[in-house]
Amino acid sequence: MTAAESASVRVDAGVVVVVAVLGAPRERVWEAWTRAEQVVRWYGPAGMSAHVCEIDLRAGGRYLWGLRSPDGFEYYNAGVFRELVPNERLVATMCMADADGRTAPASHYGMPENAPSETLLSLDLADAGDGTTRLTLRQEGWGDDEMAAGAGGGWVQALGKLDGALETTA
């Protein structure tokens, strides 16, 4: 079963929680989230490709992830790591940004005015047996449940790509 097939998505009060089982041990899943050369292999929903990834992996360190759509439009997310427990937990802010990592307003990407300038992303990794990992992703701070649900759908697609990338690095 793939991550996309195993994924469950819950949305409540602007918070999305995605739980999926990935076909690799926690250490490999952690590296896929924290090593730039691996993030670019999977980050983003279906049809999007990651083209930029900078990671300063420490509490207070910043990251910048860039996506490119099939028509060539570029999107950026940036944030600050708040908590890092290797192979177990990652917490970071996440905001829309420009190519230099500066926070950009929602309107920069054609999003509604009530889109948040920043969300909080939390990942928890747990051993799911047989060399697999249960990933629980929580993103809070969405303006409403519809935006949170849209983010959840994008994360499910990205986790499907992550599962495929983990297979090729086995």
N, C-alpha and C. Protein backbone atom coordinates (compact mmCIF):
# COMPACT_ATOMS: atom_id res chain seq x y z
N MET A 1 0.85 -1.18 0.00
CA MET A 1 0.00 0.00 0.00
C MET A 1 0.89 1.24 0.00
N THR A 2 0.60 2.20 -0.86
CA THR A 2 1.39 3.42 -0.93
C THR A 2 0.94 4.42 0.12
N ALA A 3 1.76 5.43 0.34
CA ALA A 3 1.43 6.48 1.30
C ALA A 3 0.12 7.15 0.93
N ALA A 4 -0.07 7.43 -0.36
CA ALA A 4 -1.30 8.08 -0.79
C ALA A 4 -2.51 7.19 -0.51
N GLU A 5 -2.36 5.88 -0.69
CA GLU A 5 -3.48 4.96 -0.42
C GLU A 5 -3.75 4.81 1.06
N SER A 6 -2.71 4.91 1.89
CA SER A 6 -2.88 4.72 3.32
C SER A 6 -3.26 6.01 4.04
N ALA A 7 -3.17 7.14 3.37
CA ALA A 7 -3.34 8.44 4.02
C ALA A 7 -4.76 8.68 4.49
N SER A 8 -4.84 9.26 5.68
CA SER A 8 -6.12 9.78 6.16
C SER A 8 -5.93 11.27 6.41
N VAL A 9 -6.98 12.03 6.14
CA VAL A 9 -6.93 13.48 6.29
C VAL A 9 -8.09 13.91 7.16
N ARG A 10 -7.76 14.70 8.20
CA ARG A 10 -8.79 15.30 9.06
C ARG A 10 -8.60 16.81 9.03
N VAL A 11 -9.71 17.52 8.99
CA VAL A 11 -9.69 18.98 8.99
C VAL A 11 -10.66 19.47 10.05
N ASP A 12 -10.20 20.41 10.88
CA ASP A 12 -11.07 21.00 11.89
C ASP A 12 -10.51 22.34 12.33
N ALA A 13 -11.32 23.35 12.27
CA ALA A 13 -10.97 24.70 12.75
C ALA A 13 -9.66 25.21 12.15
N GLY A 14 -9.49 25.03 10.84
CA GLY A 14 -8.31 25.54 10.16
C GLY A 14 -7.04 24.74 10.39
N VAL A 15 -7.20 23.51 10.91
CA VAL A 15 -6.06 22.62 11.14
C VAL A 15 -6.25 21.38 10.27
N VAL A 16 -5.20 20.97 9.57
CA VAL A 16 -5.24 19.74 8.80
C VAL A 16 -4.25 18.76 9.42
N VAL A 17 -4.71 17.51 9.55
CA VAL A 17 -3.86 16.44 10.05
C VAL A 17 -3.88 15.33 9.00
N VAL A 18 -2.70 14.96 8.52
CA VAL A 18 -2.55 13.89 7.54
C VAL A 18 -1.71 12.78 8.19
N VAL A 19 -2.22 11.57 8.15
CA VAL A 19 -1.49 10.41 8.67
C VAL A 19 -1.30 9.44 7.52
N ALA A 20 -0.06 9.00 7.31
CA ALA A 20 0.24 8.06 6.22
C ALA A 20 1.36 7.13 6.65
N VAL A 21 1.36 5.94 6.09
CA VAL A 21 2.44 4.98 6.32
C VAL A 21 3.35 5.00 5.10
N LEU A 22 4.63 5.23 5.37
CA LEU A 22 5.65 5.29 4.32
C LEU A 22 6.50 4.04 4.35
N GLY A 23 6.90 3.58 3.19
CA GLY A 23 7.62 2.31 3.07
C GLY A 23 9.11 2.39 3.31
N ALA A 24 9.50 3.03 4.41
CA ALA A 24 10.92 3.13 4.76
C ALA A 24 11.02 3.37 6.26
N PRO A 25 12.15 3.03 6.87
CA PRO A 25 12.35 3.30 8.29
C PRO A 25 12.41 4.79 8.59
N ARG A 26 12.18 5.14 9.85
CA ARG A 26 12.16 6.54 10.27
C ARG A 26 13.41 7.31 9.88
N GLU A 27 14.57 6.71 9.98
CA GLU A 27 15.81 7.41 9.66
C GLU A 27 15.82 7.88 8.21
N ARG A 28 15.35 7.05 7.31
CA ARG A 28 15.31 7.44 5.89
C ARG A 28 14.25 8.49 5.64
N VAL A 29 13.11 8.39 6.32
CA VAL A 29 12.05 9.41 6.16
C VAL A 29 12.56 10.75 6.70
N TRP A 30 13.23 10.73 7.84
CA TRP A 30 13.80 11.95 8.41
C TRP A 30 14.76 12.61 7.42
N GLU A 31 15.65 11.83 6.84
CA GLU A 31 16.61 12.37 5.87
C GLU A 31 15.90 12.95 4.65
N ALA A 32 14.81 12.31 4.23
CA ALA A 32 14.06 12.81 3.08
C ALA A 32 13.46 14.18 3.34
N TRP A 33 13.18 14.50 4.59
CA TRP A 33 12.63 15.80 4.97
C TRP A 33 13.71 16.82 5.31
N THR A 34 14.91 16.37 5.63
CA THR A 34 15.91 17.30 6.18
C THR A 34 17.17 17.46 5.34
N ARG A 35 17.30 16.74 4.27
CA ARG A 35 18.45 16.88 3.37
C ARG A 35 17.98 17.46 2.05
N ALA A 36 18.55 18.59 1.70
CA ALA A 36 18.10 19.33 0.52
C ALA A 36 18.07 18.47 -0.74
N GLU A 37 19.11 17.66 -0.94
CA GLU A 37 19.18 16.86 -2.16
C GLU A 37 18.07 15.82 -2.22
N GLN A 38 17.47 15.50 -1.09
CA GLN A 38 16.36 14.56 -1.08
C GLN A 38 15.01 15.28 -1.17
N VAL A 39 14.88 16.42 -0.51
CA VAL A 39 13.62 17.17 -0.56
C VAL A 39 13.24 17.49 -2.01
N VAL A 40 14.21 17.88 -2.82
CA VAL A 40 13.90 18.25 -4.21
C VAL A 40 13.39 17.07 -5.03
N ARG A 41 13.56 15.87 -4.53
CA ARG A 41 13.10 14.68 -5.27
C ARG A 41 11.60 14.45 -5.11
N TRP A 42 10.97 15.06 -4.08
CA TRP A 42 9.57 14.71 -3.83
C TRP A 42 8.67 15.88 -3.43
N TYR A 43 9.21 16.98 -2.96
CA TYR A 43 8.37 18.03 -2.38
C TYR A 43 7.40 18.62 -3.41
N GLY A 44 6.18 18.81 -2.98
CA GLY A 44 5.16 19.45 -3.80
C GLY A 44 4.11 18.48 -4.28
N PRO A 45 2.93 19.01 -4.60
CA PRO A 45 1.85 18.15 -5.10
C PRO A 45 2.15 17.63 -6.50
N ALA A 46 1.33 16.69 -6.94
CA ALA A 46 1.48 16.09 -8.27
C ALA A 46 1.54 17.20 -9.32
N GLY A 47 2.41 17.02 -10.30
CA GLY A 47 2.56 17.98 -11.38
C GLY A 47 3.53 19.10 -11.09
N MET A 48 3.91 19.27 -9.84
CA MET A 48 4.85 20.32 -9.46
C MET A 48 6.22 19.68 -9.23
N SER A 49 7.26 20.43 -9.51
CA SER A 49 8.61 19.92 -9.24
C SER A 49 9.34 20.92 -8.34
N ALA A 50 10.09 20.38 -7.41
CA ALA A 50 10.90 21.22 -6.53
C ALA A 50 12.18 21.57 -7.28
N HIS A 51 12.53 22.85 -7.27
CA HIS A 51 13.73 23.28 -7.98
C HIS A 51 14.71 24.02 -7.07
N VAL A 52 14.29 24.36 -5.87
CA VAL A 52 15.16 25.04 -4.92
C VAL A 52 14.95 24.41 -3.55
N CYS A 53 16.03 24.16 -2.84
CA CYS A 53 15.90 23.68 -1.46
C CYS A 53 17.16 24.08 -0.71
N GLU A 54 16.95 24.93 0.29
CA GLU A 54 18.03 25.34 1.18
C GLU A 54 17.57 25.02 2.59
N ILE A 55 18.42 24.36 3.37
CA ILE A 55 18.05 23.95 4.73
C ILE A 55 19.20 24.23 5.68
N ASP A 56 18.91 25.00 6.72
CA ASP A 56 19.84 25.22 7.84
C ASP A 56 19.23 24.47 9.02
N LEU A 57 19.57 23.20 9.14
CA LEU A 57 18.89 22.28 10.06
C LEU A 57 19.38 22.45 11.50
N ARG A 58 18.74 23.37 12.19
CA ARG A 58 18.99 23.60 13.61
C ARG A 58 17.81 24.43 14.13
N ALA A 59 17.53 24.34 15.41
CA ALA A 59 16.48 25.18 15.98
C ALA A 59 16.85 26.63 15.71
N GLY A 60 15.93 27.37 15.12
CA GLY A 60 16.19 28.75 14.72
C GLY A 60 16.74 28.87 13.31
N GLY A 61 17.10 27.74 12.69
CA GLY A 61 17.59 27.76 11.31
C GLY A 61 16.45 27.94 10.33
N ARG A 62 16.76 28.47 9.18
CA ARG A 62 15.74 28.74 8.16
C ARG A 62 15.81 27.72 7.03
N TYR A 63 14.71 27.64 6.29
CA TYR A 63 14.69 26.83 5.08
C TYR A 63 13.97 27.61 3.99
N LEU A 64 14.23 27.25 2.75
CA LEU A 64 13.55 27.80 1.58
C LEU A 64 13.34 26.66 0.61
N TRP A 65 12.09 26.42 0.24
CA TRP A 65 11.74 25.38 -0.72
C TRP A 65 11.01 26.04 -1.88
N GLY A 66 11.43 25.75 -3.09
CA GLY A 66 10.80 26.33 -4.27
C GLY A 66 10.16 25.27 -5.14
N LEU A 67 8.99 25.60 -5.67
CA LEU A 67 8.26 24.70 -6.56
C LEU A 67 8.06 25.37 -7.92
N ARG A 68 8.01 24.54 -8.94
CA ARG A 68 7.73 25.04 -10.29
C ARG A 68 6.53 24.26 -10.85
N SER A 69 5.57 25.00 -11.37
CA SER A 69 4.39 24.37 -11.98
C SER A 69 4.74 23.96 -13.42
N PRO A 70 3.90 23.11 -14.03
CA PRO A 70 4.18 22.69 -15.41
C PRO A 70 4.28 23.86 -16.39
N ASP A 71 3.58 24.99 -16.09
CA ASP A 71 3.66 26.15 -16.99
C ASP A 71 4.82 27.08 -16.66
N GLY A 72 5.67 26.66 -15.68
CA GLY A 72 6.88 27.41 -15.36
C GLY A 72 6.74 28.42 -14.23
N PHE A 73 5.55 28.59 -13.67
CA PHE A 73 5.37 29.53 -12.57
C PHE A 73 6.05 28.99 -11.32
N GLU A 74 6.73 29.85 -10.59
CA GLU A 74 7.47 29.42 -9.41
C GLU A 74 6.79 29.90 -8.13
N TYR A 75 6.76 29.00 -7.14
CA TYR A 75 6.19 29.25 -5.82
C TYR A 75 7.29 28.94 -4.79
N TYR A 76 7.26 29.67 -3.69
CA TYR A 76 8.26 29.44 -2.65
C TYR A 76 7.61 29.37 -1.28
N ASN A 77 8.14 28.49 -0.44
CA ASN A 77 7.78 28.41 0.97
C ASN A 77 9.06 28.58 1.76
N ALA A 78 8.96 29.29 2.87
CA ALA A 78 10.11 29.47 3.75
C ALA A 78 9.63 29.39 5.19
N GLY A 79 10.56 29.19 6.08
CA GLY A 79 10.18 29.14 7.48
C GLY A 79 11.39 28.95 8.36
N VAL A 80 11.09 28.78 9.64
CA VAL A 80 12.11 28.63 10.67
C VAL A 80 11.83 27.35 11.45
N PHE A 81 12.87 26.56 11.65
CA PHE A 81 12.74 25.35 12.45
C PHE A 81 12.62 25.74 13.92
N ARG A 82 11.59 25.22 14.57
CA ARG A 82 11.38 25.50 16.00
C ARG A 82 11.81 24.34 16.89
N GLU A 83 11.60 23.12 16.39
CA GLU A 83 11.93 21.94 17.19
C GLU A 83 12.42 20.84 16.27
N LEU A 84 13.52 20.20 16.63
CA LEU A 84 14.08 19.10 15.86
C LEU A 84 14.50 17.99 16.81
N VAL A 85 13.85 16.84 16.68
CA VAL A 85 14.24 15.64 17.42
C VAL A 85 14.53 14.61 16.34
N PRO A 86 15.80 14.39 16.00
CA PRO A 86 16.14 13.52 14.87
C PRO A 86 15.38 12.20 14.89
N ASN A 87 14.84 11.88 13.71
CA ASN A 87 14.11 10.64 13.44
C ASN A 87 12.78 10.54 14.18
N GLU A 88 12.35 11.62 14.85
CA GLU A 88 11.09 11.59 15.60
C GLU A 88 10.16 12.77 15.34
N ARG A 89 10.68 14.01 15.40
CA ARG A 89 9.78 15.17 15.36
C ARG A 89 10.48 16.36 14.73
N LEU A 90 9.71 17.07 13.90
CA LEU A 90 10.15 18.30 13.28
C LEU A 90 9.01 19.30 13.38
N VAL A 91 9.28 20.50 13.85
CA VAL A 91 8.28 21.57 13.92
C VAL A 91 8.90 22.81 13.30
N ALA A 92 8.16 23.44 12.38
CA ALA A 92 8.67 24.63 11.71
C ALA A 92 7.52 25.53 11.31
N THR A 93 7.80 26.81 11.23
CA THR A 93 6.84 27.72 10.63
C THR A 93 6.90 27.51 9.12
N MET A 94 5.84 27.90 8.43
CA MET A 94 5.81 27.80 6.97
C MET A 94 5.03 29.01 6.44
N CYS A 95 5.66 29.75 5.55
CA CYS A 95 4.97 30.89 4.96
C CYS A 95 5.24 30.95 3.47
N MET A 96 4.35 31.63 2.78
CA MET A 96 4.58 31.91 1.37
C MET A 96 5.72 32.92 1.32
N ALA A 97 6.59 32.75 0.34
CA ALA A 97 7.78 33.59 0.28
C ALA A 97 8.11 33.93 -1.16
N ASP A 98 9.06 34.85 -1.30
CA ASP A 98 9.59 35.13 -2.63
C ASP A 98 10.86 34.29 -2.82
N ALA A 99 11.51 34.43 -3.95
CA ALA A 99 12.68 33.60 -4.27
C ALA A 99 13.84 33.82 -3.30
N ASP A 100 13.82 34.91 -2.56
CA ASP A 100 14.88 35.18 -1.59
C ASP A 100 14.51 34.75 -0.18
N GLY A 101 13.33 34.14 -0.03
CA GLY A 101 12.89 33.66 1.27
C GLY A 101 12.19 34.69 2.13
N ARG A 102 11.90 35.87 1.57
CA ARG A 102 11.16 36.89 2.31
C ARG A 102 9.68 36.58 2.24
N THR A 103 8.97 36.74 3.35
CA THR A 103 7.54 36.47 3.39
C THR A 103 6.82 37.28 2.32
N ALA A 104 5.94 36.61 1.59
CA ALA A 104 5.16 37.25 0.53
C ALA A 104 3.68 37.18 0.90
N PRO A 105 2.91 38.19 0.55
CA PRO A 105 1.48 38.15 0.86
C PRO A 105 0.77 37.10 0.01
N ALA A 106 -0.38 36.66 0.49
CA ALA A 106 -1.17 35.66 -0.24
C ALA A 106 -1.46 36.12 -1.66
N SER A 107 -1.71 37.41 -1.83
CA SER A 107 -2.04 37.95 -3.15
C SER A 107 -0.90 37.74 -4.15
N HIS A 108 0.34 37.61 -3.67
CA HIS A 108 1.49 37.37 -4.54
C HIS A 108 1.27 36.10 -5.38
N TYR A 109 0.56 35.14 -4.82
CA TYR A 109 0.30 33.88 -5.50
C TYR A 109 -1.16 33.72 -5.89
N GLY A 110 -1.91 34.82 -5.89
CA GLY A 110 -3.30 34.78 -6.32
C GLY A 110 -4.23 34.08 -5.34
N MET A 111 -3.80 34.00 -4.09
CA MET A 111 -4.63 33.35 -3.07
C MET A 111 -5.57 34.37 -2.43
N PRO A 112 -6.62 33.87 -1.78
CA PRO A 112 -7.57 34.79 -1.14
C PRO A 112 -6.92 35.62 -0.04
N GLU A 113 -7.48 36.78 0.21
CA GLU A 113 -6.95 37.69 1.22
C GLU A 113 -6.90 37.07 2.61
N ASN A 114 -7.81 36.12 2.90
CA ASN A 114 -7.82 35.52 4.24
C ASN A 114 -6.83 34.35 4.37
N ALA A 115 -6.04 34.11 3.34
CA ALA A 115 -5.02 33.07 3.45
C ALA A 115 -3.99 33.53 4.48
N PRO A 116 -3.52 32.62 5.30
CA PRO A 116 -2.59 33.02 6.36
C PRO A 116 -1.22 33.38 5.82
N SER A 117 -0.56 34.30 6.51
CA SER A 117 0.81 34.63 6.13
C SER A 117 1.77 33.57 6.64
N GLU A 118 1.34 32.81 7.67
CA GLU A 118 2.21 31.79 8.24
C GLU A 118 1.36 30.67 8.86
N THR A 119 1.82 29.44 8.69
CA THR A 119 1.22 28.29 9.37
C THR A 119 2.31 27.60 10.17
N LEU A 120 1.89 26.68 11.02
CA LEU A 120 2.84 25.90 11.80
C LEU A 120 2.74 24.45 11.35
N LEU A 121 3.85 23.89 10.92
CA LEU A 121 3.93 22.53 10.41
C LEU A 121 4.63 21.65 11.44
N SER A 122 4.00 20.53 11.79
CA SER A 122 4.59 19.57 12.73
C SER A 122 4.58 18.20 12.08
N LEU A 123 5.70 17.49 12.18
CA LEU A 123 5.81 16.12 11.69
C LEU A 123 6.20 15.24 12.86
N ASP A 124 5.50 14.15 13.01
CA ASP A 124 5.88 13.14 14.00
C ASP A 124 6.06 11.83 13.27
N LEU A 125 7.19 11.16 13.53
CA LEU A 125 7.52 9.90 12.89
C LEU A 125 7.51 8.80 13.93
N ALA A 126 6.85 7.68 13.60
CA ALA A 126 6.79 6.54 14.52
C ALA A 126 7.01 5.26 13.72
N ASP A 127 7.67 4.30 14.34
CA ASP A 127 7.89 3.00 13.72
C ASP A 127 6.53 2.33 13.54
N ALA A 128 6.23 1.90 12.32
CA ALA A 128 4.96 1.23 12.03
C ALA A 128 5.15 -0.26 11.79
N GLY A 129 6.36 -0.77 12.04
CA GLY A 129 6.64 -2.19 11.86
C GLY A 129 7.08 -2.53 10.45
N ASP A 130 7.80 -3.62 10.31
CA ASP A 130 8.25 -4.12 9.01
C ASP A 130 9.01 -3.07 8.20
N GLY A 131 9.78 -2.22 8.88
CA GLY A 131 10.60 -1.23 8.18
C GLY A 131 9.81 -0.07 7.61
N THR A 132 8.60 0.17 8.12
CA THR A 132 7.79 1.28 7.65
C THR A 132 7.67 2.34 8.75
N THR A 133 7.20 3.52 8.35
CA THR A 133 7.08 4.65 9.26
C THR A 133 5.69 5.26 9.16
N ARG A 134 5.08 5.51 10.32
CA ARG A 134 3.82 6.26 10.34
C ARG A 134 4.17 7.73 10.53
N LEU A 135 3.84 8.53 9.54
CA LEU A 135 4.08 9.96 9.57
C LEU A 135 2.77 10.65 9.91
N THR A 136 2.81 11.51 10.91
CA THR A 136 1.65 12.34 11.24
C THR A 136 2.06 13.78 10.99
N LEU A 137 1.42 14.40 10.02
CA LEU A 137 1.69 15.77 9.63
C LEU A 137 0.53 16.62 10.10
N ARG A 138 0.83 17.69 10.81
CA ARG A 138 -0.19 18.63 11.29
C ARG A 138 0.20 20.01 10.82
N GLN A 139 -0.72 20.70 10.16
CA GLN A 139 -0.47 22.08 9.74
C GLN A 139 -1.62 22.93 10.25
N GLU A 140 -1.29 23.87 11.10
CA GLU A 140 -2.33 24.70 11.72
C GLU A 140 -2.15 26.15 11.35
N GLY A 141 -3.27 26.86 11.41
CA GLY A 141 -3.25 28.29 11.13
C GLY A 141 -3.89 28.67 9.81
N TRP A 142 -4.57 27.72 9.15
CA TRP A 142 -5.28 28.04 7.91
C TRP A 142 -6.48 28.94 8.23
N GLY A 143 -6.84 29.78 7.30
CA GLY A 143 -7.93 30.73 7.51
C GLY A 143 -9.29 30.07 7.66
N ASP A 144 -9.47 28.93 7.04
CA ASP A 144 -10.73 28.21 7.14
C ASP A 144 -10.52 26.74 6.76
N ASP A 145 -11.55 25.95 6.96
CA ASP A 145 -11.43 24.51 6.70
C ASP A 145 -11.25 24.19 5.22
N GLU A 146 -11.79 25.01 4.34
CA GLU A 146 -11.63 24.76 2.91
C GLU A 146 -10.16 24.88 2.50
N MET A 147 -9.48 25.91 3.00
CA MET A 147 -8.04 26.05 2.70
C MET A 147 -7.25 24.90 3.33
N ALA A 148 -7.61 24.54 4.55
CA ALA A 148 -6.92 23.44 5.23
C ALA A 148 -7.10 22.14 4.46
N ALA A 149 -8.31 21.90 3.95
CA ALA A 149 -8.57 20.68 3.18
C ALA A 149 -7.76 20.68 1.88
N GLY A 150 -7.65 21.83 1.24
CA GLY A 150 -6.83 21.93 0.03
C GLY A 150 -5.38 21.62 0.32
N ALA A 151 -4.88 22.14 1.45
CA ALA A 151 -3.50 21.83 1.84
C ALA A 151 -3.35 20.34 2.11
N GLY A 152 -4.34 19.74 2.76
CA GLY A 152 -4.29 18.31 3.03
C GLY A 152 -4.19 17.49 1.76
N GLY A 153 -4.97 17.86 0.76
CA GLY A 153 -4.90 17.17 -0.53
C GLY A 153 -3.52 17.29 -1.16
N GLY A 154 -2.93 18.48 -1.08
CA GLY A 154 -1.59 18.68 -1.62
C GLY A 154 -0.55 17.84 -0.87
N TRP A 155 -0.70 17.77 0.46
CA TRP A 155 0.24 16.96 1.25
C TRP A 155 0.12 15.48 0.91
N VAL A 156 -1.10 14.99 0.70
CA VAL A 156 -1.27 13.58 0.33
C VAL A 156 -0.54 13.30 -0.98
N GLN A 157 -0.67 14.20 -1.95
CA GLN A 157 0.03 14.02 -3.22
C GLN A 157 1.55 14.03 -3.02
N ALA A 158 2.02 14.98 -2.21
CA ALA A 158 3.46 15.06 -1.95
C ALA A 158 3.97 13.81 -1.23
N LEU A 159 3.19 13.30 -0.28
CA LEU A 159 3.62 12.10 0.44
C LEU A 159 3.64 10.89 -0.49
N GLY A 160 2.77 10.85 -1.47
CA GLY A 160 2.84 9.80 -2.48
C GLY A 160 4.14 9.88 -3.27
N LYS A 161 4.55 11.11 -3.62
CA LYS A 161 5.83 11.29 -4.31
C LYS A 161 6.99 10.92 -3.39
N LEU A 162 6.87 11.28 -2.10
CA LEU A 162 7.91 10.93 -1.13
C LEU A 162 8.07 9.42 -1.04
N ASP A 163 6.96 8.69 -0.96
CA ASP A 163 7.04 7.24 -0.88
C ASP A 163 7.77 6.67 -2.10
N GLY A 164 7.48 7.19 -3.28
CA GLY A 164 8.16 6.74 -4.48
C GLY A 164 9.65 7.06 -4.44
N ALA A 165 10.01 8.25 -3.93
CA ALA A 165 11.42 8.62 -3.82
C ALA A 165 12.14 7.72 -2.82
N LEU A 166 11.46 7.35 -1.75
CA LEU A 166 12.07 6.46 -0.76
C LEU A 166 12.34 5.07 -1.35
N GLU A 167 11.47 4.61 -2.24
CA GLU A 167 11.68 3.31 -2.90
C GLU A 167 12.93 3.32 -3.75
N THR A 168 13.20 4.44 -4.42
CA THR A 168 14.35 4.49 -5.32
C THR A 168 15.66 4.72 -4.60
N THR A 169 15.60 5.07 -3.29
CA THR A 169 16.84 5.27 -2.54
C THR A 169 17.09 4.12 -1.56
N ALA A 170 16.32 3.04 -1.71
CA ALA A 170 16.47 1.90 -0.79
C ALA A 170 17.83 1.25 -0.90
